[in-house]
Coordinates of C-alpha atoms in Angstrom, one line a residue:
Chain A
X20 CA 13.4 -12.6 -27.8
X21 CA 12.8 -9.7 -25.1
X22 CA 15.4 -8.4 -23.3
X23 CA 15.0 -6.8 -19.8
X24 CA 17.6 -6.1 -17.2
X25 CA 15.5 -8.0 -14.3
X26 CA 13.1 -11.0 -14.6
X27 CA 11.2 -11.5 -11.9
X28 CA 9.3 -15.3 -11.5
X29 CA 6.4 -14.6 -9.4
X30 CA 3.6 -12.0 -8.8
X31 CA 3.3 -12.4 -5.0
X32 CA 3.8 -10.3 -1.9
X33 CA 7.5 -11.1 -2.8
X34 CA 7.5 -10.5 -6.2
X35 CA 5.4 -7.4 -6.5
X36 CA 8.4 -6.2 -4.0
X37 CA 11.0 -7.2 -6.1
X38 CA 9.7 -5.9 -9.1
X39 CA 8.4 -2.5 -7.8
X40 CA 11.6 -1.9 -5.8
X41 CA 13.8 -3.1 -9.0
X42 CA 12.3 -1.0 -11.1
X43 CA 13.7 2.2 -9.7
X44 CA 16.3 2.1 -12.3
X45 CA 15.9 -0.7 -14.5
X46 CA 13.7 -2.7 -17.2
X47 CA 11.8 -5.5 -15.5
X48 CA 9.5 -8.3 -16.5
X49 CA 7.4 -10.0 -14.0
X50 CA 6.0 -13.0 -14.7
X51 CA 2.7 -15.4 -13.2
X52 CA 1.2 -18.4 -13.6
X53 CA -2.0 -17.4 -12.5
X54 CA -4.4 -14.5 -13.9
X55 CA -4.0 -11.9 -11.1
X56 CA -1.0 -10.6 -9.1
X57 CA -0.7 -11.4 -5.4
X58 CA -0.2 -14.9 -5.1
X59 CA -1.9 -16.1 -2.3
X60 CA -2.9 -13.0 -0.7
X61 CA -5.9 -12.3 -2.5
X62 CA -7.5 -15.4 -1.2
X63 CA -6.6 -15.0 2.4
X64 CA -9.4 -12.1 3.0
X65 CA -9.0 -12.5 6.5
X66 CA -6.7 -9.5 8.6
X67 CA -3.7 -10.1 10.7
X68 CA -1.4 -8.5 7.2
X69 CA 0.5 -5.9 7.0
X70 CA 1.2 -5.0 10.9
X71 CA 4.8 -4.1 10.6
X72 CA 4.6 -1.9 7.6
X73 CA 1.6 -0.3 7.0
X74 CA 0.8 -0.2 11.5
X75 CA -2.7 -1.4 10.6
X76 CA -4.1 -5.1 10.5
X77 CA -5.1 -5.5 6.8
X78 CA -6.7 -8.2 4.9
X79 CA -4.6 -10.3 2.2
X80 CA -6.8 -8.4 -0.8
X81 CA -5.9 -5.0 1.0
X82 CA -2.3 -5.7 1.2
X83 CA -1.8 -6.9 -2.1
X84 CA -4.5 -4.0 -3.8
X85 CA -1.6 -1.3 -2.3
X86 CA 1.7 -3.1 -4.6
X87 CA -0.5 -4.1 -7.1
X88 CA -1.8 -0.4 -7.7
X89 CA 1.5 0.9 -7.1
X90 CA 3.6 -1.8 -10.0
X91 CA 0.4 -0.2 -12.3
X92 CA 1.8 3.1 -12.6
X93 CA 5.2 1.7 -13.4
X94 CA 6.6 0.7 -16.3
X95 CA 7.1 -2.9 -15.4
X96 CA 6.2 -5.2 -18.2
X97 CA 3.7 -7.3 -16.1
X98 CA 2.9 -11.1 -17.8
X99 CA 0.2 -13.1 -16.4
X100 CA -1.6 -16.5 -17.4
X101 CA 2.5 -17.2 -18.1
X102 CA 4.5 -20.1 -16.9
X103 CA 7.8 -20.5 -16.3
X104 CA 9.4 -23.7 -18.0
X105 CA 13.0 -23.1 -17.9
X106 CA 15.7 -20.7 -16.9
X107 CA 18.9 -20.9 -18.2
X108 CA 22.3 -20.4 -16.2
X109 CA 23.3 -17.4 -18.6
X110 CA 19.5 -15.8 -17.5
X111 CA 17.4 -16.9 -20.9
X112 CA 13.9 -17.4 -19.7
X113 CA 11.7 -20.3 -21.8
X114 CA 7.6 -19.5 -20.5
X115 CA 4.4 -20.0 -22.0
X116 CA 1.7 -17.9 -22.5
X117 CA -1.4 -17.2 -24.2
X118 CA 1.1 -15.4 -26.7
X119 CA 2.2 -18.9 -27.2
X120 CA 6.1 -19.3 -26.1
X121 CA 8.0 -16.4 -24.7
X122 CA 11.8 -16.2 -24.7
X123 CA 13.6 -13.6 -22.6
X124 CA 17.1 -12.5 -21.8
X125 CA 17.4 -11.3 -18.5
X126 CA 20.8 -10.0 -16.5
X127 CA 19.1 -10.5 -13.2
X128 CA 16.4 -12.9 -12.2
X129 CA 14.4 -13.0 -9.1
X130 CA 12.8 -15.9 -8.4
X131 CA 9.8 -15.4 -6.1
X132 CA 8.1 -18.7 -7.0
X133 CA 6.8 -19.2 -3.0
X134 CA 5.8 -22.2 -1.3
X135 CA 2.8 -24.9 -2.0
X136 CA 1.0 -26.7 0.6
X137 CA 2.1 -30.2 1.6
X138 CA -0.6 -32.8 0.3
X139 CA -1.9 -36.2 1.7
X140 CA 0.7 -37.7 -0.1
X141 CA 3.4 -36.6 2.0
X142 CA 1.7 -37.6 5.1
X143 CA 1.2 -40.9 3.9
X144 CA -2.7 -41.5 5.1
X145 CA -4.0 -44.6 3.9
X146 CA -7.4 -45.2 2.3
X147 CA -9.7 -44.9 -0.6
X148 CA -9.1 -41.5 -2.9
X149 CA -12.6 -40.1 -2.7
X150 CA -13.4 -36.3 -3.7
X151 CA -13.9 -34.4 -0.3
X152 CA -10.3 -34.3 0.4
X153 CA -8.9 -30.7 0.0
X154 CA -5.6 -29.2 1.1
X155 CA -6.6 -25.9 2.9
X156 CA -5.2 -23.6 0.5
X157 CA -7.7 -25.1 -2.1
X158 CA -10.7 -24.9 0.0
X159 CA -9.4 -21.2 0.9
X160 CA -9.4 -20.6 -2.8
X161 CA -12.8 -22.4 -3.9
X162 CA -14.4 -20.6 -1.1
X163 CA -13.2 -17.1 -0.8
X164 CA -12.3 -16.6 -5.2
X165 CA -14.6 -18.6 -6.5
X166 CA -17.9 -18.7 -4.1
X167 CA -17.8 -22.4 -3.7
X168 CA -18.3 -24.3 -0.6
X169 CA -17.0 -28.0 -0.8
X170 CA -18.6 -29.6 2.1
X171 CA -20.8 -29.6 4.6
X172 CA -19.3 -31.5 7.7
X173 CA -15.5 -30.8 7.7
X174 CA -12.4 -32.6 9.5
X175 CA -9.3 -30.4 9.7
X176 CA -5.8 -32.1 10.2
X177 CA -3.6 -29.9 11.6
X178 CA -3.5 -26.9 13.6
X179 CA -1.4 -24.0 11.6
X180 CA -2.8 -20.8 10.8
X181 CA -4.1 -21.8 7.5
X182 CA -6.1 -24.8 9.4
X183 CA -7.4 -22.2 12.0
X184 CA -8.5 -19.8 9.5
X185 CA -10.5 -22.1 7.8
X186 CA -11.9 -23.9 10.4
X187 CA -13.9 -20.4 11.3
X188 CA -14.0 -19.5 7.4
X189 CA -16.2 -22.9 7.2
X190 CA -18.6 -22.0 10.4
X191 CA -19.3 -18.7 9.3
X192 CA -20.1 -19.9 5.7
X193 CA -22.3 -22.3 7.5
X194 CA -20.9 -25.6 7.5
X195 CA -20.7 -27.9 10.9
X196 CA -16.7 -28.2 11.6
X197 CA -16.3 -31.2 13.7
X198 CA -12.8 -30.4 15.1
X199 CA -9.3 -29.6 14.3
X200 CA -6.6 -32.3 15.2
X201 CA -3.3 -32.0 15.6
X202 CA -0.8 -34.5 15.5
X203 CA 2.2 -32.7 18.0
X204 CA 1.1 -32.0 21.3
X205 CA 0.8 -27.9 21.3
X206 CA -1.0 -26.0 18.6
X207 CA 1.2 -24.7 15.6
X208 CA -1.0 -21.7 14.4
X209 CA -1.3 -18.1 16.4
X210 CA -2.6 -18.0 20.1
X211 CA -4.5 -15.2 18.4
X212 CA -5.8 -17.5 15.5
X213 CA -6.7 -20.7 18.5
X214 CA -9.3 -18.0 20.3
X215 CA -10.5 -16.1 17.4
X216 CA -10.9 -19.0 14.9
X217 CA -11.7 -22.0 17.4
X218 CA -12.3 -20.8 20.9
X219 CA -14.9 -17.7 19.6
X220 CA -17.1 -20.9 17.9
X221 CA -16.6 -23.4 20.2
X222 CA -14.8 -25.6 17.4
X223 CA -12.5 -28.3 19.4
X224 CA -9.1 -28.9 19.1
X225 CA -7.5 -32.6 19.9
X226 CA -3.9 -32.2 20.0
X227 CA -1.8 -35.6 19.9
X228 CA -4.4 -36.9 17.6
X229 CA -3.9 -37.7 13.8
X230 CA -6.2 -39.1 10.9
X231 CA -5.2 -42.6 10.3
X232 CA -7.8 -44.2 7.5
X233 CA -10.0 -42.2 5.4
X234 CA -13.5 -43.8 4.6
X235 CA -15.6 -43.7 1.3
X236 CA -15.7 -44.6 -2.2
X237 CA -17.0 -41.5 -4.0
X238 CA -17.0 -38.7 -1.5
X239 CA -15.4 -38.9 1.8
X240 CA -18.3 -40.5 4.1
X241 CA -15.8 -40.0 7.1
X242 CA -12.3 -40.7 9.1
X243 CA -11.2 -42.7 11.8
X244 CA -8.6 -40.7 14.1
X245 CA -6.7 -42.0 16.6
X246 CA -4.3 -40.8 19.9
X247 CA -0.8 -40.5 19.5
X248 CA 2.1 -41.6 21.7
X249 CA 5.3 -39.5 22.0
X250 CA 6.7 -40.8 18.5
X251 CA 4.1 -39.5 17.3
X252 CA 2.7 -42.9 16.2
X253 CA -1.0 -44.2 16.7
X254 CA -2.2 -46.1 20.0
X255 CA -4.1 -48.8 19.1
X256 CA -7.2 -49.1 20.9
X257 CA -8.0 -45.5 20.5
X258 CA -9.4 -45.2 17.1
X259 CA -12.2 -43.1 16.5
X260 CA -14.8 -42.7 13.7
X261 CA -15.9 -39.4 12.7
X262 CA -18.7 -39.3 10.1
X263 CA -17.8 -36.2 8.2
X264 CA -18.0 -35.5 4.3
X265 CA -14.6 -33.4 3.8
X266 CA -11.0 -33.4 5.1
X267 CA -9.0 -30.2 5.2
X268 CA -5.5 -31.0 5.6
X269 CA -3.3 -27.8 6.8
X270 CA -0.5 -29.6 7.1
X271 CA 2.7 -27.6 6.2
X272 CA 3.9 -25.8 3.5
X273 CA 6.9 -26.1 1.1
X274 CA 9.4 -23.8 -0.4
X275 CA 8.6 -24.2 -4.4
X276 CA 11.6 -24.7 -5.7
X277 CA 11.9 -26.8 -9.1
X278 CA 13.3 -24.2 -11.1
X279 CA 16.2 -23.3 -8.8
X280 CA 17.1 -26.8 -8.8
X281 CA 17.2 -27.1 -12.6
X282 CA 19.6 -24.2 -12.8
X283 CA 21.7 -25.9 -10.3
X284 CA 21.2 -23.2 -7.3
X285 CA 22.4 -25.0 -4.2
X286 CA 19.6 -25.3 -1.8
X287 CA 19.6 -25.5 2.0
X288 CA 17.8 -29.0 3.0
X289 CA 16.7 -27.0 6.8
X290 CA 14.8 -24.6 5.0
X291 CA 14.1 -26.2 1.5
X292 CA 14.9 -22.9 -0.6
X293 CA 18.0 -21.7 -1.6
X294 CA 21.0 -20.6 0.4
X295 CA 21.5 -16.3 0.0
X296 CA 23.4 -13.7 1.4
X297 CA 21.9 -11.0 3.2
X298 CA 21.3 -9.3 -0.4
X299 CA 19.0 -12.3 -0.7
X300 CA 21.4 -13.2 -3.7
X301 CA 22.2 -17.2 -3.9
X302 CA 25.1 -18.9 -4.4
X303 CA 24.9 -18.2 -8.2
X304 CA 25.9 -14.8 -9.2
X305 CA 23.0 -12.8 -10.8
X306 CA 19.9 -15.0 -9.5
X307 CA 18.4 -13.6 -6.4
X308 CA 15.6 -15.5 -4.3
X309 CA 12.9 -14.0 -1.7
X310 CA 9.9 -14.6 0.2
X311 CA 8.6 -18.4 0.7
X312 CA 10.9 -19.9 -2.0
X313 CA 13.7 -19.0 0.5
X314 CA 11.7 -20.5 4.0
X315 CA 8.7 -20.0 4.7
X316 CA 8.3 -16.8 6.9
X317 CA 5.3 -16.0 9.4
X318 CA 4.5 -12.5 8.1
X319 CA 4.2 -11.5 4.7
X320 CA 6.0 -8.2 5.9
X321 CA 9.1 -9.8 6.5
X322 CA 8.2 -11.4 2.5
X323 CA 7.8 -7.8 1.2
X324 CA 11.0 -6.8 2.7
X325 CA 13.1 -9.4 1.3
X326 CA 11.3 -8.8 -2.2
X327 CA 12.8 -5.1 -1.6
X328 CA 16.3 -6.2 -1.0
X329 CA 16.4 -8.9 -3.9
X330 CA 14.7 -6.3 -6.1
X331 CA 17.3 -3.8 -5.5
X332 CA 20.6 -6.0 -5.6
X333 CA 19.4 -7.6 -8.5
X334 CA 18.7 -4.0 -10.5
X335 CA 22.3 -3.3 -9.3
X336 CA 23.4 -6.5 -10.8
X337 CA 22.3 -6.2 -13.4
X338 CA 23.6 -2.3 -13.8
X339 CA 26.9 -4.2 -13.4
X340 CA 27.3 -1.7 -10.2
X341 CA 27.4 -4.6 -7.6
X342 CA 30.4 -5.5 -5.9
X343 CA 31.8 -9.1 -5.8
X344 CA 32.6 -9.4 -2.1
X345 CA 33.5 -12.5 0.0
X346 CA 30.8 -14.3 1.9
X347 CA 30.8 -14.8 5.8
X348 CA 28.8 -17.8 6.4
X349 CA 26.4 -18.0 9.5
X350 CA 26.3 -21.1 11.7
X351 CA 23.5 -22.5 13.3
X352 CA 24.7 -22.9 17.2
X353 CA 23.1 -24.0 20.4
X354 CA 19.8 -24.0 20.4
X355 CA 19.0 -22.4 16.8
X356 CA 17.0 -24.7 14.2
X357 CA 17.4 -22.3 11.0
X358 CA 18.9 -19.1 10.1
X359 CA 18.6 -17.2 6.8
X360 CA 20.6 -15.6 5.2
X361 CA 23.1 -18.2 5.8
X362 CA 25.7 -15.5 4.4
X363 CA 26.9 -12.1 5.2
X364 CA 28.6 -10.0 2.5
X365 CA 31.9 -9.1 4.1
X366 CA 31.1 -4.8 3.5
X367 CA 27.4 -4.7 4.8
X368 CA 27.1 -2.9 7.8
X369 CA 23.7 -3.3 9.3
X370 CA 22.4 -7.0 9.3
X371 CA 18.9 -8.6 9.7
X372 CA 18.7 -12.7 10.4
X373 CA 15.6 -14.4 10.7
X374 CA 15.8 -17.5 12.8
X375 CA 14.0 -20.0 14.4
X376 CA 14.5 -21.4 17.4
X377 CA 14.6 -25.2 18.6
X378 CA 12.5 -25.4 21.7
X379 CA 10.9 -23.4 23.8
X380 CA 13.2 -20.7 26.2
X381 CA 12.0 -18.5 28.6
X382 CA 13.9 -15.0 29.8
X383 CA 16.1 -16.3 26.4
X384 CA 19.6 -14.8 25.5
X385 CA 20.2 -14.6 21.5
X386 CA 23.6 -13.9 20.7
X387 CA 26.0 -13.8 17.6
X388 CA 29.8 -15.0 18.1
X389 CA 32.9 -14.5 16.5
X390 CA 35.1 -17.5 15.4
X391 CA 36.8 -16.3 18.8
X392 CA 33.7 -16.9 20.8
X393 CA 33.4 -13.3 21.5
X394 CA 30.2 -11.6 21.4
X395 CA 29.2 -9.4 18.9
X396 CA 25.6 -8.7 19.3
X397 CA 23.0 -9.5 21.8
X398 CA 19.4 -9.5 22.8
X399 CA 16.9 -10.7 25.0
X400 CA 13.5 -12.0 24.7
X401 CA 10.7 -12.7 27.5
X402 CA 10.2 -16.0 25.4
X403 CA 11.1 -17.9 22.3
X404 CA 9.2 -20.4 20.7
X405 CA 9.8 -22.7 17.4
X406 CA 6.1 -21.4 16.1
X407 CA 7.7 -17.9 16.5
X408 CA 9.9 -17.0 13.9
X409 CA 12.4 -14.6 15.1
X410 CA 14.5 -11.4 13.6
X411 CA 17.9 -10.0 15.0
X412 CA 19.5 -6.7 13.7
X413 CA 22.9 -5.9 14.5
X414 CA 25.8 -3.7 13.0
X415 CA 29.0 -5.3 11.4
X416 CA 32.0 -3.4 12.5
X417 CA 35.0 -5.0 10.5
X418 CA 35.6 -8.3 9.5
X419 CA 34.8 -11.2 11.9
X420 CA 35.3 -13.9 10.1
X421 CA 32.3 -17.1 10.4
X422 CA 29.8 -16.0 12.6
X423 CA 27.0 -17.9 15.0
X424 CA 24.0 -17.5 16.0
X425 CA 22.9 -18.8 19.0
X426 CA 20.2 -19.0 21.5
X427 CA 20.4 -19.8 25.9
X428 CA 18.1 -19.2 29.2
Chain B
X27 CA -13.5 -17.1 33.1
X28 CA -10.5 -17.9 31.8
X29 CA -8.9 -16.2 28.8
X30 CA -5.5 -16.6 26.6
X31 CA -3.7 -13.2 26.0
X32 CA -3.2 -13.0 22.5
X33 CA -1.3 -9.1 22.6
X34 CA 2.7 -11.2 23.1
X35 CA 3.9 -14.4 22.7
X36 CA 4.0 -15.4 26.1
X37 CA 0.1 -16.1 25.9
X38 CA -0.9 -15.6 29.4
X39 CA -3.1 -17.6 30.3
X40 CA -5.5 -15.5 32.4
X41 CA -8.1 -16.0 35.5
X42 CA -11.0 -13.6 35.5
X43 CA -14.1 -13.3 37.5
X44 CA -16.5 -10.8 39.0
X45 CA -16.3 -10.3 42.8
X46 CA -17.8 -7.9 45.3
X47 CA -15.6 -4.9 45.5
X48 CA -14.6 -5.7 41.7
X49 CA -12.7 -7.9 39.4
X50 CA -10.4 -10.8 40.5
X51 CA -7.6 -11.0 37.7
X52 CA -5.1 -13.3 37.8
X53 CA -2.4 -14.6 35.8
X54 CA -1.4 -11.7 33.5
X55 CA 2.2 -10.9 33.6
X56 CA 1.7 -6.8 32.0
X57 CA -1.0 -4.4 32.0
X58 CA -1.9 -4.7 28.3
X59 CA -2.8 -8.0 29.5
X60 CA -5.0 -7.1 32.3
X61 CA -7.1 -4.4 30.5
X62 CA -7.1 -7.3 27.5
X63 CA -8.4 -9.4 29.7
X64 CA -11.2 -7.3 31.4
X65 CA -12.3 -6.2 27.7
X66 CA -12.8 -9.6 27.1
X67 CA -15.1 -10.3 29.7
X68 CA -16.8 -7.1 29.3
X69 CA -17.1 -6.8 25.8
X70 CA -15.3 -8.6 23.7
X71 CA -14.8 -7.0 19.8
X72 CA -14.5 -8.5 16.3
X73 CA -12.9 -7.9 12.9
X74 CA -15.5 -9.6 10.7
X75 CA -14.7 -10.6 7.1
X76 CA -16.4 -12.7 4.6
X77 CA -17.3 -12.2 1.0
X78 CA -20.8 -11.0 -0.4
X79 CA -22.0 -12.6 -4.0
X80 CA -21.1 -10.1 -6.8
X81 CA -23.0 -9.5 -9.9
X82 CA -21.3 -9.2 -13.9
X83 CA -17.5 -9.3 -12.0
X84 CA -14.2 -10.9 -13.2
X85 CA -14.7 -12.9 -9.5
X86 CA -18.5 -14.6 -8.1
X87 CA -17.7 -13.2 -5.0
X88 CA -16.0 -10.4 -3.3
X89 CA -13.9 -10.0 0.1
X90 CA -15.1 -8.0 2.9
X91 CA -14.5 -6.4 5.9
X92 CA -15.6 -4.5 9.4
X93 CA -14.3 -1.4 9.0
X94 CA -13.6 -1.5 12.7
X95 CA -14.3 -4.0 15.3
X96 CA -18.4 -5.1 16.0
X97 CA -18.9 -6.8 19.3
X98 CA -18.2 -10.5 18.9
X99 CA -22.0 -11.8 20.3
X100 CA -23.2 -10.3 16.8
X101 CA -20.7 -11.9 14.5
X102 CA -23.4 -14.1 13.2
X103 CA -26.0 -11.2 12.7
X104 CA -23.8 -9.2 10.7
X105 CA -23.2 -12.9 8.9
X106 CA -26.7 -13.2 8.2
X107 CA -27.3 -10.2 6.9
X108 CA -24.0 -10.1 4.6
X109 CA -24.8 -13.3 3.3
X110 CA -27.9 -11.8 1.6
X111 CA -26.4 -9.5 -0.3
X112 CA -25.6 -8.7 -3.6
X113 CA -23.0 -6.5 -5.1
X114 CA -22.7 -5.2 -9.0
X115 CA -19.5 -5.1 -10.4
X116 CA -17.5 -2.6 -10.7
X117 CA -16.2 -2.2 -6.9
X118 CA -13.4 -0.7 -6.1
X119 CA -11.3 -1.6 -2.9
X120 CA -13.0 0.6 0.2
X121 CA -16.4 0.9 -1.5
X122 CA -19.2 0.8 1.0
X123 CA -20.8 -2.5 1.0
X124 CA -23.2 -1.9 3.7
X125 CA -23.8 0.7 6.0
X126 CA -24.1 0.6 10.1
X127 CA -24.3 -3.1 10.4
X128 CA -26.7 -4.5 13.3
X129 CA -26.8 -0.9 14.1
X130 CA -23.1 -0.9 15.1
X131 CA -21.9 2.4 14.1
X132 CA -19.4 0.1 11.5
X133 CA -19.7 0.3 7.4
X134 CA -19.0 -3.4 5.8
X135 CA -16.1 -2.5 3.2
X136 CA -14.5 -3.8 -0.2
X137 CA -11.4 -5.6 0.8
X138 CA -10.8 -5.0 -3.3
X139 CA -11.5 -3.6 -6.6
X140 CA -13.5 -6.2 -9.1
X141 CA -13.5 -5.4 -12.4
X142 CA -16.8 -5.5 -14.4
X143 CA -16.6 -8.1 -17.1

């Protein structure tokens, strides 16, 4: 059995945070399923990455090259082609390997597992299961890793970033895109991403429309899509067929979190990943949680930063040099749709929350109360939108008891 | 024309057209957004990336990137060009792919290393 101070499940952006920060003074193992480090990043060669901490637009490969070169020169125990099966409450670690099954005794563990994409399963389309039907991830990976290109005339459902992206990564790679639809009634992904990716190659976008049958035996032959009313459900009379040979579907992505659930780590159904306090520590002592297992972020900065903070506490954890403090929980008030962490450690000082908002508020007021309803921090914002996550900072001073977060005109 | 400021979240939607005497802007709300806008119409500029096909590497292909912005009217050039290249393993992450593309000024870079296998 090897025996580390930190485990860390997960070689992403997160991850390769975690691990690098935790092994400023402690033994850590990091563990992935796959058979490079970066997780996602190294398929998403686009740029947009890395704005906040390196001040330059990088690509996903460039982003991830500058951890992974970095976790090389350190003595972190780095396992790949390794898949975590079990974790234990007491921190024992059951993965297999091409070593055949590992066991591991950690003090610490980080679990940095990310998110997977929502499939047509959970979207419920009905209709034969020919090939040709990819989630956008998949085509992302085939495409851009492997050199693949998995059709010719492509259908994209749903308009988040990922969707944009590859609407443009399939034009430029030469295949007709036919048009992105979208099934709410304002585009989810970047105004950035809607010009660059769909306005700069005339691709359409038809918002309030959704894919309601998908056609063909063997390979997708096409899809009939159709207008939606307010509930978002189909209008009869305004179904469409669209001869295409491939369906993208960018529809969402979700925290993956089996193994927190199998140790029993309470999770937060608004978010889908655990609940942690601003140490990014759940509410079991000794296992932290950061990047997309704990929501879904917009930038993989604000991933890399949390990876920091869970990578520290948990080295300090498991140095036994971390106090026990009382938790202040923070509530979701007017206006505010999630907040993470949903706990402040009662001795931090300086805070950072990452929220998002419900609708849409112009000349917008964020504020954080006191149970007394007094004010303790506020800031303004020209607009707030729910496809804009945002990020507060304020300074504790003393106790306040539960705080909220809220959000007005 | 009419163009979406992508430089804040407020995404301005902005009115743009040559008159006599100069440029009718309307619709921007800061002044990032007014010179985003005129660059736009002037000459608007690219980040390109794709991958080229890689020889004896760990990967088939490898990502790339503009080194700086190309203008946008020769995204498929550069395209065309880059999609006729081959690349031997090992490359490691800035290598120069391809020099001055579509007589730009702007190298075509390694978004990574590839090891040989």
């Amino acid at each position: 059995m090897l025996e580390v101070d930190v485990a860390v499940i997960g070689g992403g952006a997160a991850g390769l945070a975690a691990a690098i920060k935790a092994a400023e003074n402690s033994k850590v193992i990091l563990l992935d399923r796959n058979d490079e480090l970066g997780g996602v990043l190294p398929q998403c060669i686009h740029d947009g990455f890395g704005n906040f901490i390196f001040k330059k637009m990088l690509t996903g490969p460039e982003y991830t090259q500058f951890f992974i070169d970095k976790i090389e020169d350190l003595p972190v125990d780095v396992k790949l082609e390794t898949t975590v099966i079990d974790i234990k409450k007491d921190k024992r670690i059951i993965a297999i390997s091409r070593e055949g099954l590992l066991e591991i005794q950690a003090k610490a563990v980080v679990l940095a597992m990310g998110c997977r994409e929502r499939t047509r399963n959970q979207i419920l389309i009905p209709g034969y299961r020919p090939a040709g039907i990819y989630t956008a991830g998949t085509a992302q990976r085939l495409i851009n890793i492997d050199g693949i290109l998995p059709g010719r005339r492509v259908v994209i459902l749903g308009s988040g970033d990922i969707g944009l992206i590859m609407a443009r990564r399939f034009k430029l790679e030469g295949a007709e895109v036919i048009g992105v639809y979208e099934i709410q009634s304002s585009p989810n992904g970047l105004p950035r991403n809607i010009v660059q990716c769909l306005e700069d190659y005339n691709i359409p976008l038809h918002l309030s429309h959704t894919v309601v049958n998908i056609h063909g035996l063997k390979r997708v032959e096409g899809v009939t899509v159709a207008k939606v009313d307010g509930n978002l459900q189909p209008i009869k009379g305004t179904e469409q067929f669209i001869p295409c040979d491939t369906l993208i579907l960018a529809v969402g992505l979700i925290p993956e979190n089996e193994l927190s659930k199998e140790i029993g780590i309470p999770i937060d159904t608004v978010t889908g990943g655990p609940f942690v306090d601003n140490y990014m520590e759940t509410m079991i002592p000794g296992f932290f949680a950061c990047g997309n297992v704990v929501q879904v972020y917009d930038l993989v900065d604000d991933v890399t930063l949390t990876g920091e903070i869970a990578g520290r506490y948990a080295s300090f954890y498991a140095k036994g040099i971390l106090n026990q403090t009382r938790r202040i929980p923070v509530f979701r008030g007017r206006g505010i749709d999630r907040v993470v962490p949903q706990f402040i450690r009662e001795d931090s000082k300086d805070v950072t929350l990452y929220l998002r908002v419900k609708n849409i508020i112009r000349d917008a007021k964020i504020y954080v109360r006191d149970p007394n309803d007094n004010i303790i921090y506020e800031t303004k914002r020209r607009i707030v939108k729910p496809a804009v996550m945002e990020k507060i900072r304020f300074t504790l001073k003393g106790f306040y008891g539960n705080l909220t977060v809220g959000v007005e005109r | 024309m009419k163009i979406t400021c992508i430089k804040c979240p407020l995404s301005c939607s902005i009115d743009i057209k040559k008159e006599e005497g100069g440029l009718k802007i309307e619709g921007y709300e800061c002044e990032v957004g007014r010179r985003y806008a005129i660059e736009e119409m002037e000459k608007p500029m690219r980040i390109l990336t794709t991958t080229v096909a890689v020889k004896k590497g760990i990967h088939p292909v490898l990502p790339v990137r503009t080194e700086k912005e190309i203008p946008k009217n020769l995204l498929f050039d550069a395209i065309e060009i880059l999609s006729n290249i081959i690349v031997e393993a090992p490359i490691q992450y800035g290598d120069i792919v391809y020099r001055n593309i579509c007589g730009t000024g702007v190298n075509v870079i390694a978004s990574r290393d590839i090891k040989r296998i």
